[in-house]
Amino acid sequence: MTDQQQEKAVETAQPTPEPATVEDSAVELPVPVEDSAPEPPAPVEDSAVELPVTVENPAVVEPPATAESPAVPEPPLLPPTALQEQEQDPRPVPAKKDRRVLRAVLRWTAAVVVFAVVGAGTAYGITDMKRSDVPGLGTESDGRWDYPVLTKPPLPKGSPGPLAEANPAGSHFADLRALVLPAPKGATGDKALDGSDGWLATKVFLAEFSSGDDRTELAQKLTDDGLRHIAARGWTTPDGTHTRIYLLQFDTATVADGLVSGNLGGYAAPTYPVNGADSYEPDDDFPDAAKITNVSLLPYAETKPYGAEQIRLAFLTAGDTVAMIVQSRKGETNAVPFQQTVTLQSQLLG
């Protein structure tokens, strides 16, 4: 036998080492001893043992130890950090409380400054405007009336509103009597305008105009235009202002527009003066903010010298309906309640 064959035989005779399993390669963790304190183990990251890359027998990898397996002592907890100590300590931290107080003071200071600036700007704006130009201004000297909450009457199912695109005729399908503005609180109703079952006779409406010839001419125009019916309401407030509202309904919006623009209303004055006033001028002080979109408005005011009363008059056109609003008062009529009444009636019709 040659030397090479002898060396090969020796290597063959030596036992082949078995591959280490996961259990064999596990590092023994320190076992606590009652008499002596164990040395603190190294951090978990340092004690990690790399497993063999290749495992020939996958069955060797065993699941985590169950209740039957010997318990492995957990490594001691790391010393708590400053943040953990702060969370565990229920006592308030004075510095944090001081910061909260400081922030609250700063917020209130900023709020006071903002309110002061805004208040000053608002006050300047209001003092620079006329009182009647401020919508919603409700002070004792403002003169606004206390109207009830307004609600439009319901429309029949499937019926569009008077200003809807699907309603080219501008028809009011709601009950016209429910569209008349209600009297404000404290007012005394005018029974002469109650009518029969809520419908007013045409002659009662025509009696509002001063000239007999005007009444005759207007009566014929109303007939020619196919007036359907009139709903009205009147009242007198404690300050002596007498208000009358008339709603005239026609077949289409075109007819209603033509009656106002061609007959009732003029550029500088109404075509037919009402009782108690012969000369008028456009009410240019009527604020734009009080006007309602898509509702035509022509407001007038009696010019000086007044008679026993001053008259304010307005014509509205909304769809197939014309509204005439008249207010009279001994001495002078107040502009604010007149504008308020016209605006609210416009909202109900629009």
mmCIF file of C-alpha atoms in Angstrom:
data_model
loop_
_atom_site.group_PDB
_atom_site.id
_atom_site.type_symbol
_atom_site.label_atom_id
_atom_site.label_comp_id
_atom_site.label_asym_id
_atom_site.label_seq_id
_atom_site.Cartn_x
_atom_site.Cartn_y
_atom_site.Cartn_z
ATOM 1 C CA MET A 1 0.000 0.000 0.000
ATOM 2 C CA THR A 2 1.372 3.363 -0.981
ATOM 3 C CA ASP A 3 1.733 6.343 1.284
ATOM 4 C CA GLN A 4 -1.147 8.169 -0.404
ATOM 5 C CA GLN A 5 -3.451 5.210 -0.004
ATOM 6 C CA GLN A 6 -2.537 4.979 3.697
ATOM 7 C CA GLU A 7 -3.359 8.673 4.266
ATOM 8 C CA LYS A 8 -6.676 8.274 2.481
ATOM 9 C CA ALA A 9 -7.527 5.257 4.601
ATOM 10 C CA VAL A 10 -6.772 7.204 7.782
ATOM 11 C CA GLU A 11 -9.007 10.085 6.698
ATOM 12 C CA THR A 12 -11.800 7.605 5.848
ATOM 13 C CA ALA A 13 -11.532 5.923 9.204
ATOM 14 C CA GLN A 14 -12.100 9.200 11.097
ATOM 15 C CA PRO A 15 -15.787 9.780 11.994
ATOM 16 C CA THR A 16 -17.591 12.489 10.053
ATOM 17 C CA PRO A 17 -18.939 15.235 12.394
ATOM 18 C CA GLU A 18 -22.702 15.713 12.331
ATOM 19 C CA PRO A 19 -24.063 19.129 11.377
ATOM 20 C CA ALA A 20 -24.997 21.187 14.366
ATOM 21 C CA THR A 21 -28.690 21.723 14.930
ATOM 22 C CA VAL A 22 -30.297 24.870 16.180
ATOM 23 C CA GLU A 23 -30.585 23.432 19.688
ATOM 24 C CA ASP A 24 -26.869 22.505 19.702
ATOM 25 C CA SER A 25 -25.843 25.941 18.503
ATOM 26 C CA ALA A 26 -27.911 27.832 21.051
ATOM 27 C CA VAL A 27 -25.899 29.845 23.550
ATOM 28 C CA GLU A 28 -26.537 28.913 27.133
ATOM 29 C CA LEU A 29 -27.946 31.890 28.987
ATOM 30 C CA PRO A 30 -26.898 32.491 32.582
ATOM 31 C CA VAL A 31 -28.974 30.588 35.142
ATOM 32 C CA PRO A 32 -29.815 32.635 38.219
ATOM 33 C CA VAL A 33 -28.152 31.432 41.402
ATOM 34 C CA GLU A 34 -29.696 32.313 44.749
ATOM 35 C CA ASP A 35 -26.392 32.670 46.672
ATOM 36 C CA SER A 36 -24.532 34.830 44.167
ATOM 37 C CA ALA A 37 -25.727 37.685 41.984
ATOM 38 C CA PRO A 38 -25.356 36.938 38.306
ATOM 39 C CA GLU A 39 -23.438 39.218 36.139
ATOM 40 C CA PRO A 40 -25.755 41.329 33.977
ATOM 41 C CA PRO A 41 -25.890 39.777 30.560
ATOM 42 C CA ALA A 42 -24.725 41.674 27.603
ATOM 43 C CA PRO A 43 -27.338 43.607 25.599
ATOM 44 C CA VAL A 44 -29.666 41.534 23.500
ATOM 45 C CA GLU A 45 -28.119 42.827 20.303
ATOM 46 C CA ASP A 46 -24.614 41.650 21.372
ATOM 47 C CA SER A 47 -25.830 38.216 22.510
ATOM 48 C CA ALA A 48 -27.462 37.325 19.237
ATOM 49 C CA VAL A 49 -26.002 34.180 17.687
ATOM 50 C CA GLU A 50 -25.912 33.747 13.964
ATOM 51 C CA LEU A 51 -27.601 30.515 12.904
ATOM 52 C CA PRO A 52 -26.129 28.348 10.188
ATOM 53 C CA VAL A 53 -26.984 29.573 6.749
ATOM 54 C CA THR A 54 -27.878 26.113 5.453
ATOM 55 C CA VAL A 55 -29.999 23.675 7.431
ATOM 56 C CA GLU A 56 -30.029 20.249 5.875
ATOM 57 C CA ASN A 57 -32.858 18.988 8.066
ATOM 58 C CA PRO A 58 -35.637 21.620 8.361
ATOM 59 C CA ALA A 59 -37.280 19.567 11.052
ATOM 60 C CA VAL A 60 -34.447 20.469 13.383
ATOM 61 C CA VAL A 61 -35.826 24.048 13.646
ATOM 62 C CA GLU A 62 -38.244 23.846 16.554
ATOM 63 C CA PRO A 63 -40.985 26.295 17.453
ATOM 64 C CA PRO A 64 -40.602 28.531 20.488
ATOM 65 C CA ALA A 65 -40.551 26.794 23.813
ATOM 66 C CA THR A 66 -43.958 25.832 25.214
ATOM 67 C CA ALA A 67 -45.041 25.540 28.801
ATOM 68 C CA GLU A 68 -43.178 22.214 29.072
ATOM 69 C CA SER A 69 -39.865 23.740 27.939
ATOM 70 C CA PRO A 70 -37.618 25.191 30.612
ATOM 71 C CA ALA A 71 -38.272 28.872 31.126
ATOM 72 C CA VAL A 72 -35.600 31.125 29.829
ATOM 73 C CA PRO A 73 -35.000 34.118 32.093
ATOM 74 C CA GLU A 74 -35.709 37.413 30.440
ATOM 75 C CA PRO A 75 -32.853 39.882 30.328
ATOM 76 C CA PRO A 76 -33.143 42.661 32.898
ATOM 77 C CA LEU A 77 -34.907 45.806 31.800
ATOM 78 C CA LEU A 78 -32.783 48.655 30.658
ATOM 79 C CA PRO A 79 -32.661 51.684 32.942
ATOM 80 C CA PRO A 80 -35.658 53.920 32.275
ATOM 81 C CA THR A 81 -34.971 56.945 30.179
ATOM 82 C CA ALA A 82 -35.791 60.469 31.245
ATOM 83 C CA LEU A 83 -38.919 60.459 29.047
ATOM 84 C CA GLN A 84 -40.178 57.218 30.644
ATOM 85 C CA GLU A 85 -39.568 58.595 34.119
ATOM 86 C CA GLN A 86 -41.540 61.687 33.212
ATOM 87 C CA GLU A 87 -44.483 59.606 31.897
ATOM 88 C CA GLN A 88 -44.477 57.354 34.958
ATOM 89 C CA ASP A 89 -44.412 60.243 37.392
ATOM 90 C CA PRO A 90 -48.030 61.460 37.807
ATOM 91 C CA ARG A 91 -46.943 64.639 39.519
ATOM 92 C CA PRO A 92 -47.297 67.770 37.334
ATOM 93 C CA VAL A 93 -44.133 69.294 36.053
ATOM 94 C CA PRO A 94 -43.982 72.959 37.035
ATOM 95 C CA ALA A 95 -42.128 74.005 33.897
ATOM 96 C CA LYS A 96 -44.758 72.445 31.607
ATOM 97 C CA LYS A 97 -47.584 74.066 33.555
ATOM 98 C CA ASP A 98 -45.837 77.407 33.251
ATOM 99 C CA ARG A 99 -45.606 76.964 29.504
ATOM 100 C CA ARG A 100 -49.343 76.242 29.334
ATOM 101 C CA VAL A 101 -50.127 79.355 31.302
ATOM 102 C CA LEU A 102 -47.813 81.369 29.088
ATOM 103 C CA ARG A 103 -49.456 80.028 25.949
ATOM 104 C CA ALA A 104 -52.934 80.816 27.336
ATOM 105 C CA VAL A 105 -51.887 84.352 28.177
ATOM 106 C CA LEU A 106 -50.445 84.833 24.717
ATOM 107 C CA ARG A 107 -53.610 83.489 23.073
ATOM 108 C CA TRP A 108 -55.886 85.795 25.064
ATOM 109 C CA THR A 109 -53.598 88.728 24.391
ATOM 110 C CA ALA A 110 -53.694 88.022 20.652
ATOM 111 C CA ALA A 111 -57.484 87.637 20.755
ATOM 112 C CA VAL A 112 -57.917 90.983 22.512
ATOM 113 C CA VAL A 113 -55.700 92.682 19.932
ATOM 114 C CA VAL A 114 -57.632 91.115 17.030
ATOM 115 C CA PHE A 115 -61.013 92.057 18.501
ATOM 116 C CA ALA A 116 -59.815 95.574 19.097
ATOM 117 C CA VAL A 117 -58.634 95.972 15.501
ATOM 118 C CA VAL A 118 -61.747 94.367 13.992
ATOM 119 C CA GLY A 119 -64.027 96.322 16.300
ATOM 120 C CA ALA A 120 -62.364 99.570 15.379
ATOM 121 C CA GLY A 121 -62.635 98.782 11.677
ATOM 122 C CA THR A 122 -66.281 97.766 11.998
ATOM 123 C CA ALA A 123 -67.131 100.846 14.017
ATOM 124 C CA TYR A 124 -65.475 103.023 11.386
ATOM 125 C CA GLY A 125 -67.371 101.274 8.615
ATOM 126 C CA ILE A 126 -70.737 101.644 10.359
ATOM 127 C CA THR A 127 -70.231 105.272 11.288
ATOM 128 C CA ASP A 128 -69.180 105.969 7.726
ATOM 129 C CA MET A 129 -72.373 104.332 6.343
ATOM 130 C CA LYS A 130 -75.973 105.332 6.649
ATOM 131 C CA ARG A 131 -77.869 103.325 9.197
ATOM 132 C CA SER A 132 -80.282 102.053 6.543
ATOM 133 C CA ASP A 133 -77.319 100.619 4.620
ATOM 134 C CA VAL A 134 -76.441 98.164 7.389
ATOM 135 C CA PRO A 135 -78.485 94.970 6.896
ATOM 136 C CA GLY A 136 -79.594 93.348 10.117
ATOM 137 C CA LEU A 137 -78.778 96.333 12.322
ATOM 138 C CA GLY A 138 -81.275 96.012 15.158
ATOM 139 C CA THR A 139 -81.034 98.789 17.733
ATOM 140 C CA GLU A 140 -83.804 100.621 19.533
ATOM 141 C CA SER A 141 -83.318 103.733 17.382
ATOM 142 C CA ASP A 142 -83.109 101.676 14.190
ATOM 143 C CA GLY A 143 -86.875 101.459 13.886
ATOM 144 C CA ARG A 144 -87.093 97.886 12.618
ATOM 145 C CA TRP A 145 -90.292 96.006 13.240
ATOM 146 C CA ASP A 146 -90.475 92.622 14.920
ATOM 147 C CA TYR A 147 -91.783 90.326 12.217
ATOM 148 C CA PRO A 148 -92.534 86.667 12.880
ATOM 149 C CA VAL A 149 -90.306 83.982 11.388
ATOM 150 C CA LEU A 150 -91.172 83.742 7.694
ATOM 151 C CA THR A 151 -91.771 80.418 5.966
ATOM 152 C CA LYS A 152 -92.690 80.014 2.320
ATOM 153 C CA PRO A 153 -95.798 77.931 1.710
ATOM 154 C CA PRO A 154 -95.192 74.455 0.290
ATOM 155 C CA LEU A 155 -95.366 73.921 -3.461
ATOM 156 C CA PRO A 156 -97.523 71.215 -4.977
ATOM 157 C CA LYS A 157 -95.544 68.047 -5.581
ATOM 158 C CA GLY A 158 -93.404 68.318 -8.695
ATOM 159 C CA SER A 159 -94.078 72.060 -9.186
ATOM 160 C CA PRO A 160 -91.095 74.406 -9.697
ATOM 161 C CA GLY A 161 -90.622 77.763 -8.056
ATOM 162 C CA PRO A 162 -91.543 80.991 -9.843
ATOM 163 C CA LEU A 163 -87.930 81.809 -10.746
ATOM 164 C CA ALA A 164 -86.831 78.300 -11.733
ATOM 165 C CA GLU A 165 -85.543 77.659 -15.255
ATOM 166 C CA ALA A 166 -88.126 74.903 -15.606
ATOM 167 C CA ASN A 167 -90.856 77.532 -15.102
ATOM 168 C CA PRO A 168 -90.559 80.000 -18.030
ATOM 169 C CA ALA A 169 -93.996 81.475 -17.303
ATOM 170 C CA GLY A 170 -92.869 82.409 -13.791
ATOM 171 C CA SER A 171 -96.018 80.926 -12.270
ATOM 172 C CA HIS A 172 -96.498 80.928 -8.510
ATOM 173 C CA PHE A 173 -97.962 77.495 -7.822
ATOM 174 C CA ALA A 174 -98.211 78.164 -4.090
ATOM 175 C CA ASP A 175 -101.333 79.765 -2.643
ATOM 176 C CA LEU A 176 -101.005 83.500 -3.287
ATOM 177 C CA ARG A 177 -102.747 84.323 0.001
ATOM 178 C CA ALA A 178 -99.952 82.564 1.882
ATOM 179 C CA LEU A 179 -97.354 84.719 0.110
ATOM 180 C CA VAL A 180 -98.567 87.997 1.625
ATOM 181 C CA LEU A 181 -96.218 89.287 4.309
ATOM 182 C CA PRO A 182 -97.711 88.866 7.815
ATOM 183 C CA ALA A 183 -98.091 91.858 10.123
ATOM 184 C CA PRO A 184 -95.333 92.549 12.649
ATOM 185 C CA LYS A 185 -95.826 92.017 16.350
ATOM 186 C CA GLY A 186 -97.861 94.702 18.066
ATOM 187 C CA ALA A 187 -99.595 95.866 14.867
ATOM 188 C CA THR A 188 -103.358 96.272 14.465
ATOM 189 C CA GLY A 189 -104.808 94.567 11.401
ATOM 190 C CA ASP A 190 -106.705 96.452 8.682
ATOM 191 C CA LYS A 191 -109.982 94.548 8.298
ATOM 192 C CA ALA A 192 -110.836 96.443 5.107
ATOM 193 C CA LEU A 193 -108.169 94.417 3.288
ATOM 194 C CA ASP A 194 -109.218 90.994 4.560
ATOM 195 C CA GLY A 195 -111.489 90.480 1.551
ATOM 196 C CA SER A 196 -113.678 87.464 1.071
ATOM 197 C CA ASP A 197 -111.917 84.232 1.948
ATOM 198 C CA GLY A 198 -108.646 86.093 1.577
ATOM 199 C CA TRP A 199 -109.315 87.393 -1.943
ATOM 200 C CA LEU A 200 -109.698 91.154 -2.346
ATOM 201 C CA ALA A 201 -112.148 92.756 -4.733
ATOM 202 C CA THR A 202 -110.510 94.784 -7.518
ATOM 203 C CA LYS A 203 -112.448 97.934 -6.595
ATOM 204 C CA VAL A 204 -110.882 97.932 -3.113
ATOM 205 C CA PHE A 205 -107.433 97.909 -4.681
ATOM 206 C CA LEU A 206 -108.366 100.677 -7.130
ATOM 207 C CA ALA A 207 -109.567 102.854 -4.244
ATOM 208 C CA GLU A 208 -105.910 103.283 -3.282
ATOM 209 C CA PHE A 209 -105.434 105.708 -6.235
ATOM 210 C CA SER A 210 -106.458 109.340 -5.921
ATOM 211 C CA SER A 211 -107.829 110.167 -9.380
ATOM 212 C CA GLY A 212 -111.123 108.768 -10.596
ATOM 213 C CA ASP A 213 -109.879 108.805 -14.185
ATOM 214 C CA ASP A 214 -106.779 106.899 -13.144
ATOM 215 C CA ARG A 215 -108.912 104.276 -11.410
ATOM 216 C CA THR A 216 -111.066 103.788 -14.501
ATOM 217 C CA GLU A 217 -108.079 103.543 -16.831
ATOM 218 C CA LEU A 218 -106.213 101.126 -14.582
ATOM 219 C CA ALA A 219 -109.286 98.952 -14.107
ATOM 220 C CA GLN A 220 -109.498 98.459 -17.865
ATOM 221 C CA LYS A 221 -105.813 97.580 -18.115
ATOM 222 C CA LEU A 222 -106.166 94.993 -15.373
ATOM 223 C CA THR A 223 -109.030 93.421 -17.254
ATOM 224 C CA ASP A 224 -107.115 93.437 -20.539
ATOM 225 C CA ASP A 225 -104.096 91.859 -18.894
ATOM 226 C CA GLY A 226 -106.185 89.028 -17.498
ATOM 227 C CA LEU A 227 -105.897 89.743 -13.780
ATOM 228 C CA ARG A 228 -106.625 86.490 -11.976
ATOM 229 C CA HIS A 229 -107.034 87.635 -8.378
ATOM 230 C CA ILE A 230 -105.700 89.926 -5.634
ATOM 231 C CA ALA A 231 -104.521 89.009 -2.144
ATOM 232 C CA ALA A 232 -103.870 91.780 0.369
ATOM 233 C CA ARG A 233 -103.085 92.615 3.984
ATOM 234 C CA GLY A 234 -102.841 95.849 5.959
ATOM 235 C CA TRP A 235 -101.921 96.953 9.491
ATOM 236 C CA THR A 236 -101.032 99.941 11.635
ATOM 237 C CA THR A 237 -98.055 99.846 13.998
ATOM 238 C CA PRO A 238 -97.896 101.673 17.361
ATOM 239 C CA ASP A 239 -95.832 104.498 15.792
ATOM 240 C CA GLY A 240 -98.790 105.324 13.527
ATOM 241 C CA THR A 241 -97.428 103.883 10.271
ATOM 242 C CA HIS A 242 -100.194 102.461 8.077
ATOM 243 C CA THR A 243 -98.992 99.678 5.728
ATOM 244 C CA ARG A 244 -100.904 98.158 2.798
ATOM 245 C CA ILE A 245 -99.665 95.274 0.651
ATOM 246 C CA TYR A 246 -101.408 94.112 -2.538
ATOM 247 C CA LEU A 247 -100.422 91.042 -4.591
ATOM 248 C CA LEU A 248 -101.824 90.896 -8.133
ATOM 249 C CA GLN A 249 -101.415 87.624 -10.039
ATOM 250 C CA PHE A 250 -101.511 87.229 -13.831
ATOM 251 C CA ASP A 251 -101.030 84.337 -16.243
ATOM 252 C CA THR A 252 -97.369 84.917 -17.082
ATOM 253 C CA ALA A 253 -94.351 86.878 -15.957
ATOM 254 C CA THR A 254 -94.348 88.779 -19.253
ATOM 255 C CA VAL A 255 -97.754 90.281 -18.510
ATOM 256 C CA ALA A 256 -96.736 91.212 -14.968
ATOM 257 C CA ASP A 257 -93.521 92.898 -16.144
ATOM 258 C CA GLY A 258 -95.426 94.838 -18.806
ATOM 259 C CA LEU A 259 -97.964 96.164 -16.306
ATOM 260 C CA VAL A 260 -95.286 97.620 -14.036
ATOM 261 C CA SER A 261 -92.852 98.912 -16.633
ATOM 262 C CA GLY A 262 -95.492 100.246 -19.019
ATOM 263 C CA ASN A 263 -98.282 101.399 -16.709
ATOM 264 C CA LEU A 264 -97.799 101.439 -12.938
ATOM 265 C CA GLY A 265 -94.174 102.462 -12.606
ATOM 266 C CA GLY A 266 -92.292 105.322 -14.218
ATOM 267 C CA TYR A 267 -88.648 106.317 -14.184
ATOM 268 C CA ALA A 268 -89.066 109.331 -11.899
ATOM 269 C CA ALA A 269 -92.505 108.753 -10.368
ATOM 270 C CA PRO A 270 -95.416 106.282 -10.424
ATOM 271 C CA THR A 271 -97.848 106.696 -13.291
ATOM 272 C CA TYR A 272 -100.873 106.782 -11.005
ATOM 273 C CA PRO A 273 -100.432 108.692 -7.726
ATOM 274 C CA VAL A 274 -101.956 107.165 -4.614
ATOM 275 C CA ASN A 275 -104.088 108.993 -2.092
ATOM 276 C CA GLY A 276 -102.301 111.627 -0.045
ATOM 277 C CA ALA A 277 -99.353 112.315 -2.351
ATOM 278 C CA ASP A 278 -99.108 114.052 -5.686
ATOM 279 C CA SER A 279 -95.353 114.389 -6.219
ATOM 280 C CA TYR A 280 -92.735 111.639 -5.884
ATOM 281 C CA GLU A 281 -89.102 110.922 -6.486
ATOM 282 C CA PRO A 282 -87.176 107.658 -6.806
ATOM 283 C CA ASP A 283 -86.023 106.315 -3.443
ATOM 284 C CA ASP A 284 -82.325 106.338 -4.269
ATOM 285 C CA ASP A 285 -81.476 105.709 -0.634
ATOM 286 C CA PHE A 286 -82.861 102.190 -0.824
ATOM 287 C CA PRO A 287 -79.748 100.042 -0.106
ATOM 288 C CA ASP A 288 -78.609 97.541 -2.701
ATOM 289 C CA ALA A 289 -78.004 94.999 0.075
ATOM 290 C CA ALA A 290 -81.750 94.990 0.792
ATOM 291 C CA LYS A 291 -82.676 94.114 -2.804
ATOM 292 C CA ILE A 292 -83.456 90.515 -3.741
ATOM 293 C CA THR A 293 -81.943 88.924 -6.835
ATOM 294 C CA ASN A 294 -84.362 88.367 -9.750
ATOM 295 C CA VAL A 295 -87.089 90.457 -8.087
ATOM 296 C CA SER A 296 -87.679 93.767 -9.868
ATOM 297 C CA LEU A 297 -88.051 96.772 -7.565
ATOM 298 C CA LEU A 298 -89.211 100.358 -8.151
ATOM 299 C CA PRO A 299 -89.261 102.332 -4.850
ATOM 300 C CA TYR A 300 -90.594 105.892 -4.528
ATOM 301 C CA ALA A 301 -90.908 108.497 -1.775
ATOM 302 C CA GLU A 302 -93.150 111.541 -1.599
ATOM 303 C CA THR A 303 -91.277 114.805 -1.970
ATOM 304 C CA LYS A 304 -91.649 117.869 0.237
ATOM 305 C CA PRO A 305 -93.796 119.663 1.090
ATOM 306 C CA TYR A 306 -95.740 116.757 2.523
ATOM 307 C CA GLY A 307 -99.398 116.892 3.276
ATOM 308 C CA ALA A 308 -100.798 115.506 6.505
ATOM 309 C CA GLU A 309 -98.784 112.340 5.892
ATOM 310 C CA GLN A 310 -95.756 111.273 3.912
ATOM 311 C CA ILE A 311 -96.165 108.385 1.481
ATOM 312 C CA ARG A 312 -93.669 105.707 0.486
ATOM 313 C CA LEU A 313 -94.540 103.421 -2.394
ATOM 314 C CA ALA A 314 -92.889 100.413 -4.068
ATOM 315 C CA PHE A 315 -93.710 98.067 -6.950
ATOM 316 C CA LEU A 316 -92.259 94.549 -7.037
ATOM 317 C CA THR A 317 -92.332 92.057 -9.889
ATOM 318 C CA ALA A 318 -91.563 88.393 -9.288
ATOM 319 C CA GLY A 319 -92.702 85.916 -11.902
ATOM 320 C CA ASP A 320 -96.413 86.228 -12.659
ATOM 321 C CA THR A 321 -97.113 88.422 -9.612
ATOM 322 C CA VAL A 322 -96.976 92.185 -9.008
ATOM 323 C CA ALA A 323 -96.788 93.578 -5.478
ATOM 324 C CA MET A 324 -97.671 97.134 -4.509
ATOM 325 C CA ILE A 325 -96.565 98.259 -1.034
ATOM 326 C CA VAL A 326 -97.780 101.560 0.418
ATOM 327 C CA GLN A 327 -96.767 103.100 3.746
ATOM 328 C CA SER A 328 -98.092 106.363 5.153
ATOM 329 C CA ARG A 329 -97.423 108.143 8.443
ATOM 330 C CA LYS A 330 -98.213 111.510 9.943
ATOM 331 C CA GLY A 331 -95.222 113.788 9.568
ATOM 332 C CA GLU A 332 -92.654 111.521 7.897
ATOM 333 C CA THR A 333 -92.413 107.826 7.223
ATOM 334 C CA ASN A 334 -89.341 106.008 8.494
ATOM 335 C CA ALA A 335 -87.118 104.591 5.792
ATOM 336 C CA VAL A 336 -85.906 101.525 7.718
ATOM 337 C CA PRO A 337 -89.272 99.781 8.312
ATOM 338 C CA PHE A 338 -90.254 100.541 4.721
ATOM 339 C CA GLN A 339 -87.093 98.924 3.376
ATOM 340 C CA GLN A 340 -87.509 96.011 5.781
ATOM 341 C CA THR A 341 -91.096 95.396 4.647
ATOM 342 C CA VAL A 342 -90.185 95.569 0.952
ATOM 343 C CA THR A 343 -87.253 93.176 1.385
ATOM 344 C CA LEU A 344 -89.217 90.582 3.344
ATOM 345 C CA GLN A 345 -92.080 90.646 0.841
ATOM 346 C CA SER A 346 -89.561 90.220 -1.980
ATOM 347 C CA GLN A 347 -88.127 87.153 -0.258
ATOM 348 C CA LEU A 348 -91.540 85.544 -0.021
ATOM 349 C CA LEU A 349 -92.229 86.114 -3.720
ATOM 350 C CA GLY A 350 -88.786 85.131 -5.018
#
